[in-house]
Coordinates of C-alpha atoms in Angstrom, one line a residue:
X1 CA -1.3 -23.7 -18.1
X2 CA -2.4 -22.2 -15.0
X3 CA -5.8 -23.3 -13.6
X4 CA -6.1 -20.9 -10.5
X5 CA -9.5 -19.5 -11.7
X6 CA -11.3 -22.6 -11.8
X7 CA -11.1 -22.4 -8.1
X8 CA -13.0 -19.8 -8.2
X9 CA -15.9 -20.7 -10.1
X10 CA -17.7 -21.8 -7.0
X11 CA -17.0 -19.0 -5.4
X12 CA -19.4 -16.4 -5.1
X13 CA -17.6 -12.4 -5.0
X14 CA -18.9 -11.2 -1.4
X15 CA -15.8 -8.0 -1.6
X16 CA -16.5 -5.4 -4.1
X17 CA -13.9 -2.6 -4.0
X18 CA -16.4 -0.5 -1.3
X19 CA -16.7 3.3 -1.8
X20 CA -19.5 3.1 1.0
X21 CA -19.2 3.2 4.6
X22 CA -21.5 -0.4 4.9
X23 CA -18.8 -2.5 2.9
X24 CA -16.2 -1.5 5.8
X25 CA -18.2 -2.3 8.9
X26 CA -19.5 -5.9 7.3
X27 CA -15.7 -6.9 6.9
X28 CA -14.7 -5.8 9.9
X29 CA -18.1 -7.8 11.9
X30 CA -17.5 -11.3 9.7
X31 CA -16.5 -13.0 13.1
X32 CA -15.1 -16.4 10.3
X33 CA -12.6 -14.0 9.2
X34 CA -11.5 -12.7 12.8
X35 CA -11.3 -16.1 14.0
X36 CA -8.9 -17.2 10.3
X37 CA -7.0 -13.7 10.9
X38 CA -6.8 -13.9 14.8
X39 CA -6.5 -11.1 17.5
X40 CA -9.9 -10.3 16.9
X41 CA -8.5 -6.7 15.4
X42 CA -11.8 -6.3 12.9
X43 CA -14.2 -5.9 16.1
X44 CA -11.9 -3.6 17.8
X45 CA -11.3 -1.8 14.8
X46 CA -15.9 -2.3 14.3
X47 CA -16.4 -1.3 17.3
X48 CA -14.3 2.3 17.1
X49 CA -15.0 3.2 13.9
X50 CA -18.4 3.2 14.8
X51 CA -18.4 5.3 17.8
X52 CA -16.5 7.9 15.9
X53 CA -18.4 7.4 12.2
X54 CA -20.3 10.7 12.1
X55 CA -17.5 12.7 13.6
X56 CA -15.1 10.7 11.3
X57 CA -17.2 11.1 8.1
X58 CA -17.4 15.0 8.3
X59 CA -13.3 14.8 9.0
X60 CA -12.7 13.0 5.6
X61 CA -15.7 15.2 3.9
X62 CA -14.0 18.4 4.6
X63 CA -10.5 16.9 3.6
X64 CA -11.7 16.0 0.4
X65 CA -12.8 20.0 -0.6
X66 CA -9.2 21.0 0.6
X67 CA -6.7 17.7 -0.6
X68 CA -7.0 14.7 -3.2
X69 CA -6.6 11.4 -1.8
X70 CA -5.7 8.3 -3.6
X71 CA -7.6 6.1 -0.7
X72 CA -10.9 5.1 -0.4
X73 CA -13.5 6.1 2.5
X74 CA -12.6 2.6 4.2
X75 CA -9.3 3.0 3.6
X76 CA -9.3 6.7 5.6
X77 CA -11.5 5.1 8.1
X78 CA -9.6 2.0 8.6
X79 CA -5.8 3.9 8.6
X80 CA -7.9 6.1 11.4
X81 CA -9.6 3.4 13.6
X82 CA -6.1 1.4 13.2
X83 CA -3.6 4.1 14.9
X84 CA -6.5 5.4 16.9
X85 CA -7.3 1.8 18.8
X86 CA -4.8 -0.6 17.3
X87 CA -1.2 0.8 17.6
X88 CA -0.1 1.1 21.0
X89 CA 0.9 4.5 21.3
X90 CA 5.1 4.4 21.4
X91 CA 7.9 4.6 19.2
X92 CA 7.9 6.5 15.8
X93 CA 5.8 6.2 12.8
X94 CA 7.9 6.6 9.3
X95 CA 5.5 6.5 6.0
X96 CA 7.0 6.4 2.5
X97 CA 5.0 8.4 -0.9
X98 CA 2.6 10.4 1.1
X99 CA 1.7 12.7 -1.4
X100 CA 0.0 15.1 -0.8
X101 CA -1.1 13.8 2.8
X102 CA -3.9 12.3 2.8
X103 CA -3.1 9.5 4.7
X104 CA -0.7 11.2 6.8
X105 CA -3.9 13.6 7.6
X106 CA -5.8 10.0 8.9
X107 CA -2.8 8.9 10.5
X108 CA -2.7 11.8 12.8
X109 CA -6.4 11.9 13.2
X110 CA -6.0 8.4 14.4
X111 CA -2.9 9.1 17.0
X112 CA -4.3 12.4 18.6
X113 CA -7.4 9.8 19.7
X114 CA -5.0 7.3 20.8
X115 CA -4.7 7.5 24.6
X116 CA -1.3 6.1 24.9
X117 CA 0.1 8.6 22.7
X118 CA 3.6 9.9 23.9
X119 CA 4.9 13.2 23.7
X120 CA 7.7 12.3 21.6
X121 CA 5.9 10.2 19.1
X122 CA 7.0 12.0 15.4
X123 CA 5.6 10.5 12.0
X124 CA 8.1 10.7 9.4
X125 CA 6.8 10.6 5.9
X126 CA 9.5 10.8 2.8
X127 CA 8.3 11.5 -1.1
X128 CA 10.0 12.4 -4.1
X129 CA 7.2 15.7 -3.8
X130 CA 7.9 15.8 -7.6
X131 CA 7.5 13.9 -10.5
X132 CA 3.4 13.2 -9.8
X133 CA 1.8 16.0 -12.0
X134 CA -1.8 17.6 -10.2
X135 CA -4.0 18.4 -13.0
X136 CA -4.9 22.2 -13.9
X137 CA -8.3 21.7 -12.6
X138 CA -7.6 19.8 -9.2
X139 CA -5.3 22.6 -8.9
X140 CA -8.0 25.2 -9.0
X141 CA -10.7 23.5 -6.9
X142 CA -7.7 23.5 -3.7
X143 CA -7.5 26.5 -1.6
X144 CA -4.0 27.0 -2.3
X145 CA -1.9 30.4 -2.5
X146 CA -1.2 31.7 -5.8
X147 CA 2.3 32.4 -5.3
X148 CA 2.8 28.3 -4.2
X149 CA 0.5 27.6 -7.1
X150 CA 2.7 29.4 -9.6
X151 CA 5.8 27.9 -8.2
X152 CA 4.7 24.6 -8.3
X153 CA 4.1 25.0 -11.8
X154 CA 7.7 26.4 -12.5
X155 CA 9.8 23.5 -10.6
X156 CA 6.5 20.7 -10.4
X157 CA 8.1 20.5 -6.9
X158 CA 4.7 20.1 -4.5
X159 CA 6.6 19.8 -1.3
X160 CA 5.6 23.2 -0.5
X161 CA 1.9 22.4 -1.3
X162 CA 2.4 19.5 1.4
X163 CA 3.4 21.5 4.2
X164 CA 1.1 24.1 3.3
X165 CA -1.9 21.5 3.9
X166 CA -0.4 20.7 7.0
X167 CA 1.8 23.1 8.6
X168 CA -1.8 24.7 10.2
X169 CA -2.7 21.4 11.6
X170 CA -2.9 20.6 15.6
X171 CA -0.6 17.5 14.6
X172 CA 2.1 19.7 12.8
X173 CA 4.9 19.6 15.1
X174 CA 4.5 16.1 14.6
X175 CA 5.1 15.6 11.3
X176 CA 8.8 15.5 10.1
X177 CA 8.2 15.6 6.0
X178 CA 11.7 15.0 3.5
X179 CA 12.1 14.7 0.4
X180 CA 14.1 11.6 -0.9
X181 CA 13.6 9.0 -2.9
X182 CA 13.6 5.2 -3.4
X183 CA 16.2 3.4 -6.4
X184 CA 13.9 2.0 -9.0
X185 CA 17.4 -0.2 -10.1
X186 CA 20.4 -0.7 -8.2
X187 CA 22.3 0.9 -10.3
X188 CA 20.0 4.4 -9.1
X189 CA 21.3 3.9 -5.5
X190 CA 24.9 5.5 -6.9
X191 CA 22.9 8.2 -8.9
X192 CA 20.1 9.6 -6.9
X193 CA 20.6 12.7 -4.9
X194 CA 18.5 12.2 -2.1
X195 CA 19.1 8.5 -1.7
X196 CA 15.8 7.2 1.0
X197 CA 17.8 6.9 4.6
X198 CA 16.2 6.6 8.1
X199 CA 18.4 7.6 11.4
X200 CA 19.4 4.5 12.9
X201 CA 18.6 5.0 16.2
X202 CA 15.2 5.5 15.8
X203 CA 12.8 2.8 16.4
X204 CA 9.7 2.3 14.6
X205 CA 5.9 1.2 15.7
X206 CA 4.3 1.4 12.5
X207 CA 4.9 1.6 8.8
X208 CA 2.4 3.6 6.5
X209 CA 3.9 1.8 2.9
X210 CA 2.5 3.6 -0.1
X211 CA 5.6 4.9 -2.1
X212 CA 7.4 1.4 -2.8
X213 CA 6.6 2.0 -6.3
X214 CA 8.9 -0.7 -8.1
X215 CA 10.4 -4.2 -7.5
X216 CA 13.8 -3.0 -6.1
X217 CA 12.5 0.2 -4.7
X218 CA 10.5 -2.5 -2.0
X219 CA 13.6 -4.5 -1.6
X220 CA 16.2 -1.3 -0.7
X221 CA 13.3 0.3 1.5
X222 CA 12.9 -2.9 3.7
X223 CA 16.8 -3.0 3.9
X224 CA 16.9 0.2 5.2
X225 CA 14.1 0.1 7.9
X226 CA 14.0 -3.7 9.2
X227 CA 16.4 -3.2 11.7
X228 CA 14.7 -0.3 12.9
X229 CA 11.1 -2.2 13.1
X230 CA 10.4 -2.9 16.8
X231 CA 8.6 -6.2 17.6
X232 CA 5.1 -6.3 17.3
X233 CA 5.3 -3.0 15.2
X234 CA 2.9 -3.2 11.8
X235 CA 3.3 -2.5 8.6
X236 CA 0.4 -0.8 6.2
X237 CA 0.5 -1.5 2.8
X238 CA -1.8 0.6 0.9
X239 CA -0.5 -1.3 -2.3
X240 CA -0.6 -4.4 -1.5
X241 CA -3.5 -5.6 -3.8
X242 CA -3.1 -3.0 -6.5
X243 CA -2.5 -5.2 -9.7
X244 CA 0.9 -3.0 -11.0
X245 CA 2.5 -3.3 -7.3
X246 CA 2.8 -7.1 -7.4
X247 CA 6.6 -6.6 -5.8
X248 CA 4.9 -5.9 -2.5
X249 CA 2.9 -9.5 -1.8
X250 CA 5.7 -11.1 -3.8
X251 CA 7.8 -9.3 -0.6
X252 CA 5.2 -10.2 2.3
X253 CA 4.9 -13.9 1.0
X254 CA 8.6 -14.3 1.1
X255 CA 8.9 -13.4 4.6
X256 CA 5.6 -14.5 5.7
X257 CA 7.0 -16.3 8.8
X258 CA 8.2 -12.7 9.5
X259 CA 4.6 -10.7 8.8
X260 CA 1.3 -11.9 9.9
X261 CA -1.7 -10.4 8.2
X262 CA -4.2 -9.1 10.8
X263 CA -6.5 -7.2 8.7
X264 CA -7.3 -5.9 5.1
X265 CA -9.7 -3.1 3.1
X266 CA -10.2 -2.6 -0.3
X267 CA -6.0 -2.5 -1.4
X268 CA -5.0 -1.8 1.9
X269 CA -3.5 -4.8 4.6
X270 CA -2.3 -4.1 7.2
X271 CA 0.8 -6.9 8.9
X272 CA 2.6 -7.3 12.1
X273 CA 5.8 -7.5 12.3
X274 CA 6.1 -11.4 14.6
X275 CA 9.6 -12.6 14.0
X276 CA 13.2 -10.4 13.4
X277 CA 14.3 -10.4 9.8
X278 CA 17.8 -10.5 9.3
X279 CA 19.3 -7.6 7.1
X280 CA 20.9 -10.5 5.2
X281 CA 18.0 -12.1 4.8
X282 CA 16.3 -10.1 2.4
X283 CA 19.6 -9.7 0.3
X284 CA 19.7 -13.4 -0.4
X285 CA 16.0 -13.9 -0.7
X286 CA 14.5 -11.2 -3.1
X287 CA 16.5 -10.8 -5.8
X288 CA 16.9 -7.3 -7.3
X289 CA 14.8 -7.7 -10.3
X290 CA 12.0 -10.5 -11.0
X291 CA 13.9 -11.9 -13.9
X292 CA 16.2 -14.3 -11.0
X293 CA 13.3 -16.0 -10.2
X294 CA 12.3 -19.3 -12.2
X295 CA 9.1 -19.3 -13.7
X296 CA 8.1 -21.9 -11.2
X297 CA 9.1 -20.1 -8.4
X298 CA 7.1 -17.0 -9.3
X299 CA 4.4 -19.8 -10.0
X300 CA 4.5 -21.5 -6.4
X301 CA 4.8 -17.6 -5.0
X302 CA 1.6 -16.6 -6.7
X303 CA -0.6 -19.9 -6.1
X304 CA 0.4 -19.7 -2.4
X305 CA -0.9 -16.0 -2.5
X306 CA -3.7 -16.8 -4.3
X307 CA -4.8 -20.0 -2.2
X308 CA -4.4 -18.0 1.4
X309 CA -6.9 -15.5 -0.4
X310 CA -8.9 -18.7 -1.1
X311 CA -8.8 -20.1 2.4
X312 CA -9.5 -16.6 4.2
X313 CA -12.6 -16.0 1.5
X314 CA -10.9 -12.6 0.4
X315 CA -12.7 -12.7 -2.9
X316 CA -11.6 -9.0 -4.2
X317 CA -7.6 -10.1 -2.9
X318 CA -8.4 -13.0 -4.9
X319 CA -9.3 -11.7 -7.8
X320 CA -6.5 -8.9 -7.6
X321 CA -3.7 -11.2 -7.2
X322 CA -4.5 -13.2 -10.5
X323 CA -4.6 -9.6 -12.4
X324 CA -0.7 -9.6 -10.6
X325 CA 0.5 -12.9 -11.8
X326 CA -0.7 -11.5 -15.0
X327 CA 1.2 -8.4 -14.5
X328 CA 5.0 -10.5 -13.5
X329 CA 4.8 -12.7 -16.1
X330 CA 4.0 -9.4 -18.5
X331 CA 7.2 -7.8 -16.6
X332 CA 9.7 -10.8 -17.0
X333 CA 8.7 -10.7 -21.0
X334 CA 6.8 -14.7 -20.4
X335 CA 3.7 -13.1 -23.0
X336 CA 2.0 -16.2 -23.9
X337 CA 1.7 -16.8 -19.8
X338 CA 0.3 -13.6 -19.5
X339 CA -2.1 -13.1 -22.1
X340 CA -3.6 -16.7 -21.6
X341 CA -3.9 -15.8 -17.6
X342 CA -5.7 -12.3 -18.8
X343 CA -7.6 -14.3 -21.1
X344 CA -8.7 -17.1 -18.2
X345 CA -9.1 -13.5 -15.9
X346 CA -11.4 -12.2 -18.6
X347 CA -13.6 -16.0 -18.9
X348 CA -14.1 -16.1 -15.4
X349 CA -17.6 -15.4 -14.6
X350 CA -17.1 -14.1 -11.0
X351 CA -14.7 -12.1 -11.9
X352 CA -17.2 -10.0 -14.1
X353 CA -17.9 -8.1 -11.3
X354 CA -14.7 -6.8 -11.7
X355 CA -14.7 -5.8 -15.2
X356 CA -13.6 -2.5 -15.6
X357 CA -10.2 -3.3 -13.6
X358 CA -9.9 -5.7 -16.0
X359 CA -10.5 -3.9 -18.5
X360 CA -8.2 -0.9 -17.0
X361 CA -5.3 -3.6 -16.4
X362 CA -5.6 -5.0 -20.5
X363 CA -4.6 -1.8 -20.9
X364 CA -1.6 -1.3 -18.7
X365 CA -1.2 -3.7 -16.3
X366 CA 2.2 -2.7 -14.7
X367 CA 5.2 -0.6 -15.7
X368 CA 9.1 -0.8 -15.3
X369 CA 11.4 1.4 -13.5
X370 CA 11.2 4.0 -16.1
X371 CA 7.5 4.1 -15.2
X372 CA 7.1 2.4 -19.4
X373 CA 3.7 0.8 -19.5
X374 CA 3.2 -2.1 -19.9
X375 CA -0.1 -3.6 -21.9
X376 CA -0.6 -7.2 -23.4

């Protein structure tokens, strides 16, 4: 069997998924992990967020009585310091499963502060703006109209909600929101109504990935942007280390003489975009479901992932992608494999620090395209 863990026994966990402002600036000043990452990008991004914290910190306070966000505090201030000191400024920014905008809020907070911001510069962000239900009682603590309220409720359509949260904003004529949607399956890409597309001559500077919620959904969104991705233009996966989304590093490992990591936070990492990659590519390399691959191959995939976590001392990324090797080999029906890799998960004593994902992930630790759970 699969002795990944035992890697890890002397190994102690510096990362702990960080709700507090401290874990973000200590990642970002470990000059070791610059210097494995390169570009020095974590004291650029150090040294902005903390000439802006206070100022940032109210920002995200006040969005939080107003919006729900599914990202952490350093994920909101990393998505901020990145497009307000990192991105250079040009070209478009397209972002896929928004929501209800929290991360396109940060991403405009971060490109009003950006100096070499153009004129032109739009974000497009595409969602479903259905199908994610907002509980009664987050409902009531929002300061939302009663007449969008009672509409929402009627069509579970929150599109309106979105553009009522940002319609007010100095960044709204900025923001170009659609609805569409990603294919789960191929056979979805004859059957969907508002099939994801993005105009072809646009060009793209940065990607803002949270919506690539399935295995082919990743592959048919990639298809449709890579020709649009200028050089140099970076991709932000707010997925990438969430244990059900293990389609996303499966993708970035793949083509990881296309995408260099520069930096990472909690289950956000950020890539840049070094090399072209060929439409075709990606047709002939990532299959459309798991279930083409060879055990082995999804084996060699996973222990490459988990080694570069290894080797850059990314002890939460670590631990996260064991919990999705678990989760592929639970997907392409291989049980034994995944309960006895849940079973080494649950043994390992540095991963106790961790044990309520685990815990969580026993549970349900990925789904298929008909959003099924799956638990082992």
């Amino acid at each position: 069997m699969i002795h990944f863990i035992h890697m890890k026994n002397k190994i102690a966990s510096t990362h702990m998924p960080s709700k507090k402002v401290l874990d973000v600036l200590n990642g970002f000043s470990d000059k070791e992990r610059s210097d494995l990452l390169g570009d020095h990008t974590q004291q650029v991004l150090l040294q902005k967020i903390l000439l802006d914290i206070g100022s940032t910190i109210l920002k995200i306070k006040k969005l939080s009585l107003k919006m729900p966000s599914g990202l952490t505090l350093s994920e909101l201030l990393i998505t901020i310091g990145f497009f307000s000191a990192i991105w250079e400024g040009d070209e478009d920014i397209l972002e896929i499963g928004p929501h209800l905008g929290s991360s396109t809020w940060a991403i405009a907070q971060g490109i009003l502060e950006n100096t070499n911001l153009q004129s032109n510069t739009r974000i497009y962000t595409f969602d479903k703006f259905k199908d994610y239900a907002i509980p009664d009682k987050l409902m009531r603590t929002m300061d939302i109209p009663k007449e969008i309220i009672n509409r929402y409720i009627k069509s579970k359509d929150f599109k309106e909600i979105f553009d009522f949260f940002h319609s007010n904003e100095v960044y709204a004529d900025r923001i170009i929101a659609e609805k569409s949607s990603l294919p789960d399956t191929l056979e979805q890409i004859d059957e969907l109504n508002n099939l994801f597309s993005f105009p072809k001559d646009k060009k793209l500077s940065a990607v803002f990935v949270d919506g690539c919620k399935s295995w082919h959904g990743t592959k048919y969104f990639f298809m449709e942007i890579i020709e649009q991705l200028s050089s140099g233009a970076h991709i932000i996966c707010q997925d990438y280390a969430h244990y059900t989304c293990f389609w996303v590093p499966v993708f970035l490992e793949l083509f990881k003489d296309h995408f260099q990591l520069i930096t990472y936070v909690d289950n956000t990492y950020i890539f840049k975009y070094i090399k072209p990659l060929p439409r075709q590519h990606i047709i002939d390399t990532y299959p459309n479901t798991p279930k083409d691959f060879s055990l082995s191959t999804i084996i060699d995939i996973f222990t490459n992932l988990i080694l570069d976590s290894h080797i850059r001392k990314d002890s939460y990324g670590y631990f996260k992608q064991h919990l999705q090797l678990c989760a592929i080999f639970a997907y392409i029906e291989e049980i034994d494999y995944a309960k006895n890799t849940m079973k080494a998960i649950k043994n390992s004593i540095p991963f106790q620090f961790y044990i309520h994902e685990i815990n969580a992930a026993e549970k349900s630790i990925t789904y298929y395209p008909c959003k099924k759970s799956i638990n082992i």
